[in-house]
PDB file of C-alpha atoms in Angstrom:
ATOM      1  CA  VAL W   1       0.000   0.000   0.000  1.00  0.00           C
ATOM      2  CA  ARG W   2       2.825   2.384   0.877  1.00  0.00           C
ATOM      3  CA  THR W   3       4.481   1.813  -2.515  1.00  0.00           C
ATOM      4  CA  PHE W   4       1.170   2.381  -4.319  1.00  0.00           C
ATOM      5  CA  VAL W   5       0.365   5.598  -2.434  1.00  0.00           C
ATOM      6  CA  ASN W   6       3.867   6.994  -2.903  1.00  0.00           C
ATOM      7  CA  GLY W   7       3.722   6.193  -6.629  1.00  0.00           C
ATOM      8  CA  ALA W   8       0.294   7.780  -6.910  1.00  0.00           C
ATOM      9  CA  LEU W   9       1.420  10.973  -5.169  1.00  0.00           C
ATOM     10  CA  GLU W  10       4.544  11.220  -7.338  1.00  0.00           C
ATOM     11  CA  SER W  11       2.530  10.754 -10.530  1.00  0.00           C
ATOM     12  CA  LEU W  12      -0.151  13.242  -9.475  1.00  0.00           C
ATOM     13  CA  THR W  13       2.481  15.850  -8.546  1.00  0.00           C
ATOM     14  CA  ALA W  14       4.246  15.325 -11.886  1.00  0.00           C
ATOM     15  CA  HIS W  15       0.903  16.100 -13.584  1.00  0.00           C
ATOM     16  CA  GLY W  16       0.371  19.295 -11.580  1.00  0.00           C
ATOM     17  CA  ILE W  17      -2.129  17.868  -9.097  1.00  0.00           C
ATOM     18  CA  ALA W  18      -1.082  18.498  -5.488  1.00  0.00           C
ATOM     19  CA  GLY W  19      -2.893  18.531  -2.171  1.00  0.00           C
ATOM     20  CA  ILE W  20      -5.302  15.803  -3.209  1.00  0.00           C
ATOM     21  CA  ASN W  21      -7.838  14.552  -0.680  1.00  0.00           C
ATOM     22  CA  HIS W  22      -9.712  11.274  -1.035  1.00  0.00           C
ATOM     23  CA  LEU W  23     -13.029  10.697   0.736  1.00  0.00           C
ATOM     24  CA  THR W  24     -14.784   7.352   1.085  1.00  0.00           C
ATOM     25  CA  TYR W  25     -18.407   7.258   2.267  1.00  0.00           C
ATOM     26  CA  ASN W  26     -21.741   5.377   2.080  1.00  0.00           C
ATOM     27  CA  THR W  27     -20.062   2.005   2.632  1.00  0.00           C
ATOM     28  CA  THR W  28     -22.212  -1.123   2.650  1.00  0.00           C
ATOM     29  CA  ILE W  29     -20.762  -4.515   3.571  1.00  0.00           C
ATOM     30  CA  HIS W  30     -22.334  -7.953   3.077  1.00  0.00           C
ATOM     31  CA  ILE W  31     -20.659 -10.808   4.949  1.00  0.00           C
ATOM     32  CA  ASP W  32     -21.067 -14.444   3.921  1.00  0.00           C
ATOM     33  CA  GLY W  33     -18.893 -16.615   6.160  1.00  0.00           C
ATOM     34  CA  GLU W  34     -15.243 -15.851   5.445  1.00  0.00           C
ATOM     35  CA  ARG W  35     -16.004 -13.759   2.357  1.00  0.00           C
ATOM     36  CA  ALA W  36     -17.517 -10.285   2.124  1.00  0.00           C
ATOM     37  CA  THR W  37     -18.437  -7.838  -0.583  1.00  0.00           C
ATOM     38  CA  ALA W  38     -18.485  -4.093  -0.047  1.00  0.00           C
ATOM     39  CA  THR W  39     -19.340  -0.981  -2.012  1.00  0.00           C
ATOM     40  CA  SER W  40     -18.214   2.521  -1.073  1.00  0.00           C
ATOM     41  CA  ASP W  41     -18.688   5.828  -2.816  1.00  0.00           C
ATOM     42  CA  LEU W  42     -15.583   7.972  -3.263  1.00  0.00           C
ATOM     43  CA  ALA W  43     -14.783  11.576  -4.017  1.00  0.00           C
ATOM     44  CA  VAL W  44     -11.424  12.893  -5.176  1.00  0.00           C
ATOM     45  CA  MET W  45     -10.959  16.460  -3.958  1.00  0.00           C
ATOM     46  CA  VAL W  46      -8.301  19.049  -4.855  1.00  0.00           C
ATOM     47  CA  PRO W  47      -7.609  22.539  -3.492  1.00  0.00           C
ATOM     48  CA  ALA W  48      -9.320  25.306  -5.459  1.00  0.00           C
ATOM     49  CA  GLN W  49      -9.737  28.961  -4.462  1.00  0.00           C
ATOM     50  CA  GLY W  50      -9.115  28.398  -0.752  1.00  0.00           C
ATOM     51  CA  ALA W  51     -11.399  25.360  -0.481  1.00  0.00           C
ATOM     52  CA  PHE W  52     -11.606  21.834  -1.871  1.00  0.00           C
ATOM     53  CA  THR W  53     -13.575  20.849  -4.942  1.00  0.00           C
ATOM     54  CA  ALA W  54     -14.461  17.387  -6.255  1.00  0.00           C
ATOM     55  CA  ILE W  55     -12.751  16.530  -9.534  1.00  0.00           C
ATOM     56  CA  SER W  56     -14.097  12.999  -9.735  1.00  0.00           C
ATOM     57  CA  LEU W  57     -16.715  10.785  -8.116  1.00  0.00           C
ATOM     58  CA  GLY W  58     -16.855   7.018  -8.220  1.00  0.00           C
ATOM     59  CA  ARG W  59     -17.575   3.769  -6.435  1.00  0.00           C
ATOM     60  CA  TYR W  60     -15.340   1.030  -5.041  1.00  0.00           C
ATOM     61  CA  HIS W  61     -16.480  -2.575  -5.537  1.00  0.00           C
ATOM     62  CA  ASP W  62     -14.541  -4.750  -3.095  1.00  0.00           C
ATOM     63  CA  VAL W  63     -14.211  -8.440  -2.327  1.00  0.00           C
ATOM     64  CA  LEU W  64     -12.708  -9.238   1.060  1.00  0.00           C
ATOM     65  CA  VAL W  65     -11.633 -12.523   2.612  1.00  0.00           C
ATOM     66  CA  LEU W  66     -11.121 -13.442   6.246  1.00  0.00           C
ATOM     67  CA  GLU W  67      -7.668 -14.854   6.840  1.00  0.00           C
ATOM     68  CA  ASP W  68      -5.979 -13.845  10.076  1.00  0.00           C
ATOM     69  CA  ARG W  69      -7.970 -10.609   9.553  1.00  0.00           C
ATOM     70  CA  TRP W  70     -10.152  -9.151   6.785  1.00  0.00           C
ATOM     71  CA  ARG W  71      -8.074  -8.502   3.651  1.00  0.00           C
ATOM     72  CA  PHE W  72      -8.841  -7.156   0.209  1.00  0.00           C
ATOM     73  CA  GLN W  73      -8.965  -9.856  -2.437  1.00  0.00           C
ATOM     74  CA  GLU W  74     -10.142  -7.522  -5.190  1.00  0.00           C
ATOM     75  CA  ARG W  75     -10.918  -3.831  -5.644  1.00  0.00           C
ATOM     76  CA  ARG W  76     -12.542  -2.347  -8.733  1.00  0.00           C
ATOM     77  CA  ILE W  77     -13.408   1.292  -9.284  1.00  0.00           C
ATOM     78  CA  SER W  78     -16.227   2.562 -11.443  1.00  0.00           C
ATOM     79  CA  TRP W  79     -16.261   6.296 -12.111  1.00  0.00           C
ATOM     80  CA  PHE W  80     -19.570   8.133 -12.212  1.00  0.00           C
ATOM     81  CA  LYS W  81     -20.240   9.351 -15.744  1.00  0.00           C
ATOM     82  CA  ASP W  82     -17.639   6.675 -16.693  1.00  0.00           C
ATOM     83  CA  GLU W  83     -14.908   9.269 -17.137  1.00  0.00           C
ATOM     84  CA  LEU W  84     -12.140  11.102 -15.338  1.00  0.00           C
ATOM     85  CA  PRO W  85     -10.890  14.646 -15.904  1.00  0.00           C
ATOM     86  CA  GLY W  86      -8.016  14.565 -18.428  1.00  0.00           C
ATOM     87  CA  ALA W  87      -5.117  15.521 -16.140  1.00  0.00           C
ATOM     88  CA  PHE W  88      -6.333  13.222 -13.383  1.00  0.00           C
ATOM     89  CA  ALA W  89      -6.758  10.306 -15.817  1.00  0.00           C
ATOM     90  CA  ALA W  90      -3.256  10.884 -17.211  1.00  0.00           C
ATOM     91  CA  ALA W  91      -1.810  10.930 -13.688  1.00  0.00           C
ATOM     92  CA  LEU W  92      -3.571   7.692 -12.767  1.00  0.00           C
ATOM     93  CA  ALA W  93      -2.708   5.825 -15.984  1.00  0.00           C
ATOM     94  CA  PRO W  94       0.665   4.526 -14.736  1.00  0.00           C
ATOM     95  CA  ILE W  95      -0.949   3.399 -11.474  1.00  0.00           C
ATOM     96  CA  PHE W  96      -4.182   1.739 -12.587  1.00  0.00           C
ATOM     97  CA  THR W  97      -5.050  -0.456 -15.494  1.00  0.00           C
ATOM     98  CA  HIS W  98      -8.549   0.091 -16.853  1.00  0.00           C
ATOM     99  CA  GLN W  99     -10.725  -3.000 -16.938  1.00  0.00           C
ATOM    100  CA  PRO W 100     -14.308  -2.492 -18.098  1.00  0.00           C
ATOM    101  CA  ALA W 101     -16.926  -3.643 -15.598  1.00  0.00           C
TER     102      ALA W 101
END
């Protein structure tokens, strides 16, 4: 996770996006034994005119498994309106691979 976050921050900074804030909300979790599925809405916020503004909204689709603790087995992201702002998409390209839902 540390390597991913550091890579993401470096790529975003290289594309002129700094001070990013990521919010996760409206999480629902369904547990079935040692497997769970979860959905969470997300907002990507950046500083703008002394405040933060959302540049992208989406949803996480997670599969978790219980080992010694709950761990992510899979995480997919769907973006609302199925698109990202150009600079943000370019910054994320080296980090994520796009797989249609």
